[in-house]
Amino acid sequence: MASTKIPLTLLDPDGGWVNAPVHVSELDGLPVLLHFWTMDCADCAAQFEAVNQWIVDYGPKGLKVIGVDVTHSETELRDTNKVEGFAREHGLRYPIAMDDGSMAKAYGVDKHPAFLLFGTDGRLKNRIGGKDALRRMRAELKKLPGQEPPALHGEVSREQEDQAAASNP
């Protein structure tokens, strides 16, 4: 994947922000995870709990998560109350950019949910979308220095596999 710097325009979405705006200076030297979703996407909503947990566990270690609500209409784009209510309902406390579709297009996001992971150097490391995006992004987060996300529900960690192998020779 080609590495790209995070463009300044990312931080000035046409639709505005929910929860808090983000400035590019706040992202310097931090790994950044963009989570693209829509309010009418069941697969997207199913990911919110895991993404919120990543923020709790790895935000203190530097991981910055920014949600991107990709709107489908001019009316929805202007209705921040609707997005704020949706964010409250789903426990989303991280910054959410309200995208009119231009950010998604600029990053080549054509399905939801989607994750874009940027390294501490501000370069795009990976773009992952679709139903399996949560598991695949978790594997990518493991590669970041100091970032070892917890296992997903029902998933066995490498340590657990090693312990099981050692106890069953």
mmCIF file of C-alpha atoms in Angstrom:
data_model
loop_
_atom_site.group_PDB
_atom_site.id
_atom_site.type_symbol
_atom_site.label_atom_id
_atom_site.label_comp_id
_atom_site.label_asym_id
_atom_site.label_seq_id
_atom_site.Cartn_x
_atom_site.Cartn_y
_atom_site.Cartn_z
ATOM 1 C CA MET A 1 0.000 0.000 0.000
ATOM 2 C CA ALA A 2 1.291 3.455 -0.851
ATOM 3 C CA SER A 3 2.049 5.612 2.152
ATOM 4 C CA THR A 4 0.331 8.975 2.218
ATOM 5 C CA LYS A 5 0.495 11.854 4.679
ATOM 6 C CA ILE A 6 -2.739 12.701 6.486
ATOM 7 C CA PRO A 7 -4.105 15.656 4.504
ATOM 8 C CA LEU A 8 -5.002 18.818 6.382
ATOM 9 C CA THR A 9 -8.434 18.791 4.708
ATOM 10 C CA LEU A 10 -9.241 15.652 6.703
ATOM 11 C CA LEU A 11 -9.609 17.855 9.731
ATOM 12 C CA ASP A 12 -12.065 20.232 8.118
ATOM 13 C CA PRO A 13 -14.997 18.087 7.003
ATOM 14 C CA ASP A 14 -17.780 19.971 5.236
ATOM 15 C CA GLY A 15 -20.343 18.547 7.663
ATOM 16 C CA GLY A 16 -18.526 19.576 10.827
ATOM 17 C CA TRP A 17 -17.797 17.567 13.957
ATOM 18 C CA VAL A 18 -19.620 15.698 16.697
ATOM 19 C CA ASN A 19 -18.041 15.396 20.176
ATOM 20 C CA ALA A 20 -14.958 17.530 19.381
ATOM 21 C CA PRO A 21 -13.019 18.824 16.390
ATOM 22 C CA VAL A 22 -9.503 17.551 15.736
ATOM 23 C CA HIS A 23 -6.530 19.591 14.534
ATOM 24 C CA VAL A 24 -3.657 18.044 12.596
ATOM 25 C CA SER A 25 -1.210 19.212 15.278
ATOM 26 C CA GLU A 26 -2.957 16.877 17.764
ATOM 27 C CA LEU A 27 -2.026 13.881 15.605
ATOM 28 C CA ASP A 28 1.704 14.494 15.238
ATOM 29 C CA GLY A 29 3.639 11.403 16.271
ATOM 30 C CA LEU A 30 0.524 9.364 17.108
ATOM 31 C CA PRO A 31 -0.953 6.332 15.388
ATOM 32 C CA VAL A 32 -4.375 7.318 14.028
ATOM 33 C CA LEU A 33 -7.308 5.035 13.296
ATOM 34 C CA LEU A 34 -10.090 6.395 11.096
ATOM 35 C CA HIS A 35 -13.327 4.415 11.418
ATOM 36 C CA PHE A 36 -15.661 5.060 8.464
ATOM 37 C CA TRP A 37 -19.287 4.118 9.085
ATOM 38 C CA THR A 38 -22.862 5.095 8.338
ATOM 39 C CA MET A 39 -25.797 5.307 10.718
ATOM 40 C CA ASP A 40 -27.811 2.762 8.722
ATOM 41 C CA CYS A 41 -25.073 0.087 8.642
ATOM 42 C CA ALA A 42 -25.676 -2.835 11.041
ATOM 43 C CA ASP A 43 -22.128 -4.165 10.535
ATOM 44 C CA CYS A 44 -20.787 -0.727 11.491
ATOM 45 C CA ALA A 45 -22.845 -0.571 14.683
ATOM 46 C CA ALA A 46 -21.645 -4.058 15.631
ATOM 47 C CA GLN A 47 -18.079 -2.695 15.735
ATOM 48 C CA PHE A 48 -18.634 0.246 18.056
ATOM 49 C CA GLU A 49 -18.160 -1.695 21.298
ATOM 50 C CA ALA A 50 -14.776 -3.064 20.179
ATOM 51 C CA VAL A 51 -13.624 0.335 18.888
ATOM 52 C CA ASN A 52 -14.654 1.960 22.184
ATOM 53 C CA GLN A 53 -12.639 -0.680 24.044
ATOM 54 C CA TRP A 54 -9.577 0.036 21.892
ATOM 55 C CA ILE A 55 -9.870 3.690 22.901
ATOM 56 C CA VAL A 56 -10.011 2.789 26.607
ATOM 57 C CA ASP A 57 -7.108 0.364 26.397
ATOM 58 C CA TYR A 58 -4.840 2.054 23.878
ATOM 59 C CA GLY A 59 -5.767 5.724 23.853
ATOM 60 C CA PRO A 60 -3.458 6.276 26.844
ATOM 61 C CA LYS A 61 -0.677 4.651 24.793
ATOM 62 C CA GLY A 62 -1.223 7.131 21.969
ATOM 63 C CA LEU A 63 -3.789 5.561 19.627
ATOM 64 C CA LYS A 64 -6.097 8.307 18.354
ATOM 65 C CA VAL A 65 -9.458 7.169 16.978
ATOM 66 C CA ILE A 66 -11.555 9.398 14.757
ATOM 67 C CA GLY A 67 -14.965 8.277 13.553
ATOM 68 C CA VAL A 68 -16.151 9.326 10.118
ATOM 69 C CA ASP A 69 -19.911 9.261 9.543
ATOM 70 C CA VAL A 70 -20.358 9.123 5.786
ATOM 71 C CA THR A 71 -23.692 10.772 5.094
ATOM 72 C CA HIS A 72 -26.018 9.949 2.263
ATOM 73 C CA SER A 73 -28.006 13.142 1.878
ATOM 74 C CA GLU A 74 -27.728 16.895 2.149
ATOM 75 C CA THR A 75 -30.346 16.851 4.935
ATOM 76 C CA GLU A 76 -28.432 14.294 7.010
ATOM 77 C CA LEU A 77 -25.189 16.228 6.534
ATOM 78 C CA ARG A 78 -26.726 19.299 8.129
ATOM 79 C CA ASP A 79 -28.455 17.445 10.972
ATOM 80 C CA THR A 80 -25.750 17.254 13.632
ATOM 81 C CA ASN A 81 -28.442 16.571 16.260
ATOM 82 C CA LYS A 82 -29.266 13.265 14.573
ATOM 83 C CA VAL A 83 -25.608 12.202 14.547
ATOM 84 C CA GLU A 84 -25.112 13.422 18.145
ATOM 85 C CA GLY A 85 -28.104 11.332 19.247
ATOM 86 C CA PHE A 86 -26.773 8.307 17.375
ATOM 87 C CA ALA A 87 -23.360 8.774 19.004
ATOM 88 C CA ARG A 88 -24.936 8.965 22.488
ATOM 89 C CA GLU A 89 -27.097 5.899 21.815
ATOM 90 C CA HIS A 90 -24.017 3.870 20.835
ATOM 91 C CA GLY A 91 -21.654 5.301 23.471
ATOM 92 C CA LEU A 92 -19.399 7.014 20.927
ATOM 93 C CA ARG A 93 -17.362 9.634 22.783
ATOM 94 C CA TYR A 94 -14.503 10.008 20.326
ATOM 95 C CA PRO A 95 -14.397 12.771 17.682
ATOM 96 C CA ILE A 96 -16.666 12.106 14.707
ATOM 97 C CA ALA A 97 -16.220 13.909 11.402
ATOM 98 C CA MET A 98 -19.430 14.330 9.432
ATOM 99 C CA ASP A 99 -18.349 13.538 5.896
ATOM 100 C CA ASP A 100 -20.363 14.449 2.827
ATOM 101 C CA GLY A 101 -18.616 11.604 1.016
ATOM 102 C CA SER A 102 -15.584 13.593 -0.103
ATOM 103 C CA MET A 103 -13.288 12.202 2.619
ATOM 104 C CA ALA A 104 -14.373 8.634 1.858
ATOM 105 C CA LYS A 105 -13.785 9.228 -1.839
ATOM 106 C CA ALA A 106 -10.371 10.820 -1.244
ATOM 107 C CA TYR A 107 -9.259 7.777 0.767
ATOM 108 C CA GLY A 108 -10.795 5.223 -1.574
ATOM 109 C CA VAL A 109 -13.346 4.029 0.982
ATOM 110 C CA ASP A 110 -16.128 2.426 -1.008
ATOM 111 C CA LYS A 111 -17.687 0.093 1.571
ATOM 112 C CA HIS A 112 -18.674 0.353 5.196
ATOM 113 C CA PRO A 113 -17.492 -0.301 7.757
ATOM 114 C CA ALA A 114 -13.913 0.618 6.929
ATOM 115 C CA PHE A 115 -10.769 1.384 8.885
ATOM 116 C CA LEU A 116 -7.737 3.400 7.810
ATOM 117 C CA LEU A 117 -4.673 3.084 9.999
ATOM 118 C CA PHE A 118 -1.970 5.745 9.954
ATOM 119 C CA GLY A 119 1.397 5.227 11.619
ATOM 120 C CA THR A 120 3.191 7.616 13.942
ATOM 121 C CA ASP A 121 4.840 9.113 10.853
ATOM 122 C CA GLY A 122 1.419 10.220 9.569
ATOM 123 C CA ARG A 123 1.504 7.802 6.643
ATOM 124 C CA LEU A 124 -1.330 5.491 5.678
ATOM 125 C CA LYS A 125 -0.365 1.964 6.740
ATOM 126 C CA ASN A 126 -3.504 0.047 5.869
ATOM 127 C CA ARG A 127 -7.050 0.378 4.552
ATOM 128 C CA ILE A 128 -9.476 -2.393 5.521
ATOM 129 C CA GLY A 129 -13.207 -2.535 4.801
ATOM 130 C CA GLY A 130 -16.186 -4.843 4.934
ATOM 131 C CA LYS A 131 -17.687 -7.301 7.400
ATOM 132 C CA ASP A 132 -14.324 -8.800 8.402
ATOM 133 C CA ALA A 133 -12.714 -5.389 8.949
ATOM 134 C CA LEU A 134 -12.739 -5.518 12.761
ATOM 135 C CA ARG A 135 -10.722 -8.731 13.016
ATOM 136 C CA ARG A 136 -8.309 -7.689 10.287
ATOM 137 C CA MET A 137 -7.735 -4.225 11.790
ATOM 138 C CA ARG A 138 -7.116 -5.741 15.198
ATOM 139 C CA ALA A 139 -4.266 -7.733 13.633
ATOM 140 C CA GLU A 140 -2.844 -4.508 12.172
ATOM 141 C CA LEU A 141 -3.061 -2.699 15.522
ATOM 142 C CA LYS A 142 -0.957 -5.458 17.059
ATOM 143 C CA LYS A 143 1.896 -4.379 14.779
ATOM 144 C CA LEU A 144 2.027 -0.854 16.216
ATOM 145 C CA PRO A 145 4.678 -0.288 18.889
ATOM 146 C CA GLY A 146 3.079 -0.575 22.322
ATOM 147 C CA GLN A 147 -0.298 -1.561 20.877
ATOM 148 C CA GLU A 148 -1.579 -5.034 21.785
ATOM 149 C CA PRO A 149 -5.395 -4.948 21.576
ATOM 150 C CA PRO A 150 -7.276 -7.420 23.746
ATOM 151 C CA ALA A 151 -8.679 -10.539 22.129
ATOM 152 C CA LEU A 152 -12.116 -10.269 20.595
ATOM 153 C CA HIS A 153 -14.860 -12.204 22.373
ATOM 154 C CA GLY A 154 -14.131 -15.904 21.951
ATOM 155 C CA GLU A 155 -10.725 -15.347 20.359
ATOM 156 C CA VAL A 156 -7.706 -17.203 21.753
ATOM 157 C CA SER A 157 -4.520 -15.190 22.265
ATOM 158 C CA ARG A 158 -1.088 -16.410 21.137
ATOM 159 C CA GLU A 159 -0.113 -16.721 24.834
ATOM 160 C CA GLN A 160 -3.135 -18.959 25.504
ATOM 161 C CA GLU A 161 -2.226 -21.096 22.469
ATOM 162 C CA ASP A 162 1.362 -21.437 23.736
ATOM 163 C CA GLN A 163 0.175 -22.379 27.232
ATOM 164 C CA ALA A 164 -2.222 -24.988 25.832
ATOM 165 C CA ALA A 165 0.519 -26.469 23.634
ATOM 166 C CA ALA A 166 2.943 -26.635 26.584
ATOM 167 C CA SER A 167 0.422 -28.412 28.821
ATOM 168 C CA ASN A 168 -0.503 -30.953 26.105
ATOM 169 C CA PRO A 169 2.805 -32.371 24.828
#
